[in-house]
PDB file of C-alpha atoms in Angstrom:
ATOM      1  CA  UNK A   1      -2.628  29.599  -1.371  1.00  0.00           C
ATOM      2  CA  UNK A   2      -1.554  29.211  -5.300  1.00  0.00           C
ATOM      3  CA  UNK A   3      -4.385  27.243  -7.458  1.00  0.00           C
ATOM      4  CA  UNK A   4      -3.359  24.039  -9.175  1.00  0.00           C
ATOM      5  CA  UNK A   5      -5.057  22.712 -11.664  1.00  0.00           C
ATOM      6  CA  UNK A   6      -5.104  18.324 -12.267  1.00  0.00           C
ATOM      7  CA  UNK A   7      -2.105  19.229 -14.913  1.00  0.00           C
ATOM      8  CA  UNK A   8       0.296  20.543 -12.098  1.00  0.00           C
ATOM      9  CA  UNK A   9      -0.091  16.571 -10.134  1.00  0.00           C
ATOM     10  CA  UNK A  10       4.122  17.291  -9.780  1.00  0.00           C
ATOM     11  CA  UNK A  11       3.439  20.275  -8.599  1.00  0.00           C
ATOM     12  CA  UNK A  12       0.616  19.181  -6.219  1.00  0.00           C
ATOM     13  CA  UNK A  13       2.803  16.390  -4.963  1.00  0.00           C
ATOM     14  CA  UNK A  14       5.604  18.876  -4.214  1.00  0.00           C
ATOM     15  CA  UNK A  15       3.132  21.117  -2.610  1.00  0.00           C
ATOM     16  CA  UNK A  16       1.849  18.471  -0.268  1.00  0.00           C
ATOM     17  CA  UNK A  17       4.971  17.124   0.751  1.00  0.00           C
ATOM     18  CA  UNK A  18       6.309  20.688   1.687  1.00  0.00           C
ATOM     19  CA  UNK A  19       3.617  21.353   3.722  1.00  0.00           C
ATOM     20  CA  UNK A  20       4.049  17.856   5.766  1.00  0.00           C
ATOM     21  CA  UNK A  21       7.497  19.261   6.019  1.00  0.00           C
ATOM     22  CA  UNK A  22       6.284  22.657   7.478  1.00  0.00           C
ATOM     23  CA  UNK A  23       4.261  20.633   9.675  1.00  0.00           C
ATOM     24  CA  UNK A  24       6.713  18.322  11.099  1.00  0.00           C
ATOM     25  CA  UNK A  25       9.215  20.947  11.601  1.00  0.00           C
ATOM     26  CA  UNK A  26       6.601  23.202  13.754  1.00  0.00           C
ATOM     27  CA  UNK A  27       5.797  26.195  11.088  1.00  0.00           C
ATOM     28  CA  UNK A  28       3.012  28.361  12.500  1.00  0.00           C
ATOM     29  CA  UNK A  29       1.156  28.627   8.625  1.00  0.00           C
ATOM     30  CA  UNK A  30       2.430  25.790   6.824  1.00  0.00           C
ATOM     31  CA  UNK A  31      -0.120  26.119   3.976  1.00  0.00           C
ATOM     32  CA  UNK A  32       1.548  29.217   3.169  1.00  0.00           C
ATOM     33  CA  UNK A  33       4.840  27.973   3.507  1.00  0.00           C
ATOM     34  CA  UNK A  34       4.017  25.063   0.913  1.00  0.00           C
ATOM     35  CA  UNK A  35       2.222  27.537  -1.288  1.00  0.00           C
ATOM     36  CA  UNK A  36       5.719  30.219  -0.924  1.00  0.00           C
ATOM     37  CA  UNK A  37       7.726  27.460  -2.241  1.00  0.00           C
ATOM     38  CA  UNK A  38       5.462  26.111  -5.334  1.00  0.00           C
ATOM     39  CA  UNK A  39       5.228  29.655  -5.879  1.00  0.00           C
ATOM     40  CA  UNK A  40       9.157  29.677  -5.434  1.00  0.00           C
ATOM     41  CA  UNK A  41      10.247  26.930  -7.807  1.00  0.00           C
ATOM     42  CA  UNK A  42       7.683  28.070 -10.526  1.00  0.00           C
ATOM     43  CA  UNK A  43       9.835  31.541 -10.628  1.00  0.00           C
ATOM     44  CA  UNK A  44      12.887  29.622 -10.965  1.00  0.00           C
ATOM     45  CA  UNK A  45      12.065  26.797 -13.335  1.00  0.00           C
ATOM     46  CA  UNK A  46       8.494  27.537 -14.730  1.00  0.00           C
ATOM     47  CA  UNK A  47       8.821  26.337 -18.194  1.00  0.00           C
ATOM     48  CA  UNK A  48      11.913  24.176 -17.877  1.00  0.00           C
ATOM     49  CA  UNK A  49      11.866  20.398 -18.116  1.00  0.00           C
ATOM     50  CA  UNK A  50      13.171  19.311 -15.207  1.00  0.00           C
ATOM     51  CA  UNK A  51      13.860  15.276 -14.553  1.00  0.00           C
ATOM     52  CA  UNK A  52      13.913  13.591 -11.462  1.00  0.00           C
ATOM     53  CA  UNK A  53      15.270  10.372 -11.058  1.00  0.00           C
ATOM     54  CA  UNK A  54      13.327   7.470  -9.386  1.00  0.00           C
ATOM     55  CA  UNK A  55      16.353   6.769  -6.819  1.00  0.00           C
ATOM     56  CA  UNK A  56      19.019   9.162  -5.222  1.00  0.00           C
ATOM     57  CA  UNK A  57      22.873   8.003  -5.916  1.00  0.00           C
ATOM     58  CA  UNK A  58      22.948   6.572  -2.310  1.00  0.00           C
ATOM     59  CA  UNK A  59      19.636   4.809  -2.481  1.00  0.00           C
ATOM     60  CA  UNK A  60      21.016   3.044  -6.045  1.00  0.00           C
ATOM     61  CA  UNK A  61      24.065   1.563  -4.444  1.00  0.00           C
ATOM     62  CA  UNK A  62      22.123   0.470  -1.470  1.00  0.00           C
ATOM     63  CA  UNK A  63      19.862  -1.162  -4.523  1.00  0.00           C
ATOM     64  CA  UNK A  64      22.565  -2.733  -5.994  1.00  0.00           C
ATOM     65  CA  UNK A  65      24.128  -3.794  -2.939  1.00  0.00           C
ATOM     66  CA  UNK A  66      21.267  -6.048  -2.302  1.00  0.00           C
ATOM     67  CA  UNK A  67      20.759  -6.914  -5.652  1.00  0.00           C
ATOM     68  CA  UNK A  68      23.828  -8.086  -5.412  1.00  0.00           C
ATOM     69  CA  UNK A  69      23.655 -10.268  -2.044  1.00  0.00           C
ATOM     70  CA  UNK A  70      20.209 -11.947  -3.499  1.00  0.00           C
ATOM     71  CA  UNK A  71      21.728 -12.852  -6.899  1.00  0.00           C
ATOM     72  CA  UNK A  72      22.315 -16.338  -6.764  1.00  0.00           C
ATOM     73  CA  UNK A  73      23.592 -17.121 -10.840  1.00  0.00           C
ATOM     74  CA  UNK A  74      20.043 -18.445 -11.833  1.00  0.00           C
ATOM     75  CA  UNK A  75      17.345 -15.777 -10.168  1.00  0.00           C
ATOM     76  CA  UNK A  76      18.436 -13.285 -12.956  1.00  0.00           C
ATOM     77  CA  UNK A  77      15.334 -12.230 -14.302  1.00  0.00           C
ATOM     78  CA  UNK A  78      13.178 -12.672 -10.722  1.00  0.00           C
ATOM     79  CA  UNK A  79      15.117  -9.801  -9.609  1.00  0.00           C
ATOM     80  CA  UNK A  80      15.186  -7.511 -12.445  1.00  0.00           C
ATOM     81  CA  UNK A  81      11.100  -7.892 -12.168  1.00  0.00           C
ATOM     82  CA  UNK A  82      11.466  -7.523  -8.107  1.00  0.00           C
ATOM     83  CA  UNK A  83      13.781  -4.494  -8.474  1.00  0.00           C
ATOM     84  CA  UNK A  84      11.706  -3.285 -11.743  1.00  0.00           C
ATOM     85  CA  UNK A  85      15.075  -3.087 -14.023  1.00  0.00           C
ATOM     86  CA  UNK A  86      15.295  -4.634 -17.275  1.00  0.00           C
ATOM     87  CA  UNK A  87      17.509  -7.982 -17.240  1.00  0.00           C
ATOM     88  CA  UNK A  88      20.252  -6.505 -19.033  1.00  0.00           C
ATOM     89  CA  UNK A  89      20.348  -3.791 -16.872  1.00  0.00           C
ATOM     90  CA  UNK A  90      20.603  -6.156 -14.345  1.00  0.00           C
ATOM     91  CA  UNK A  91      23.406  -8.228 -16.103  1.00  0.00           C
ATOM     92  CA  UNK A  92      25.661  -4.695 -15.858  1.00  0.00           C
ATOM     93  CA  UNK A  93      25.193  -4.156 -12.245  1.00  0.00           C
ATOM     94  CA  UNK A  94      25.961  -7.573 -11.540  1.00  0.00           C
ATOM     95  CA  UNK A  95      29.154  -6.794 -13.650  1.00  0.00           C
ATOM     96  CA  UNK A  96      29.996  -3.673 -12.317  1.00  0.00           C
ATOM     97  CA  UNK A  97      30.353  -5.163  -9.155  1.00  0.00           C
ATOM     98  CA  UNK A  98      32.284  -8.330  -9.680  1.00  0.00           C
ATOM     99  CA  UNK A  99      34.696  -5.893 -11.570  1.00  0.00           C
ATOM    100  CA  UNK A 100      35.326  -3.920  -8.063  1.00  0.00           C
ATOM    101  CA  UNK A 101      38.371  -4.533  -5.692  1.00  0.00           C
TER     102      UNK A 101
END
């Protein structure tokens, strides 16, 4: 199994949630299989920066969607702190959507 040190936590986390993958999906050594792929996406992009976002595209519309079907024209800056968005941010989504056929 690759060693990680407390500096890789991303690539811990990645590590551990491949190998619940393995797991779930029946691999006979799914230690190695985690390791493999750490081992894997270190070739590739050891050394890059690489930046994940906190939500996928289809998660964010769902998101707004809802932000959306809360907002009531005074709960403005209850939702950014629910949803963890700043209230302008908020103000734009809000926008965005009224704009939309």
């Amino acid at each position: 199994m690759t060693e990680h040190f407390a500096s890789d936590e991303p690539l811990s986390i990645i590590e551990e949630e491949a190998r619940a993958m393995a797991v779930c999906f029946g691999a006979a050594a799914p230690d190695e299989a985690a390791s493999s792929l750490v081992d894997r996406i270190l070739l590739r992009l050891g050394g890059a920066h690489v930046y994940l976002p906190k939500r996928s595209a289809r998660s964010r519309k769902k998101t707004h969607e809802e932000i959306i079907r809360r907002f009531n024209g005074t709960n403005l800056f209850e939702l950014a702190r629910a949803y963890g968005i700043s209230p302008r941010h908020l103000r734009r989504i809000i926008s965005a959507e009224r704009g939309k056929p």
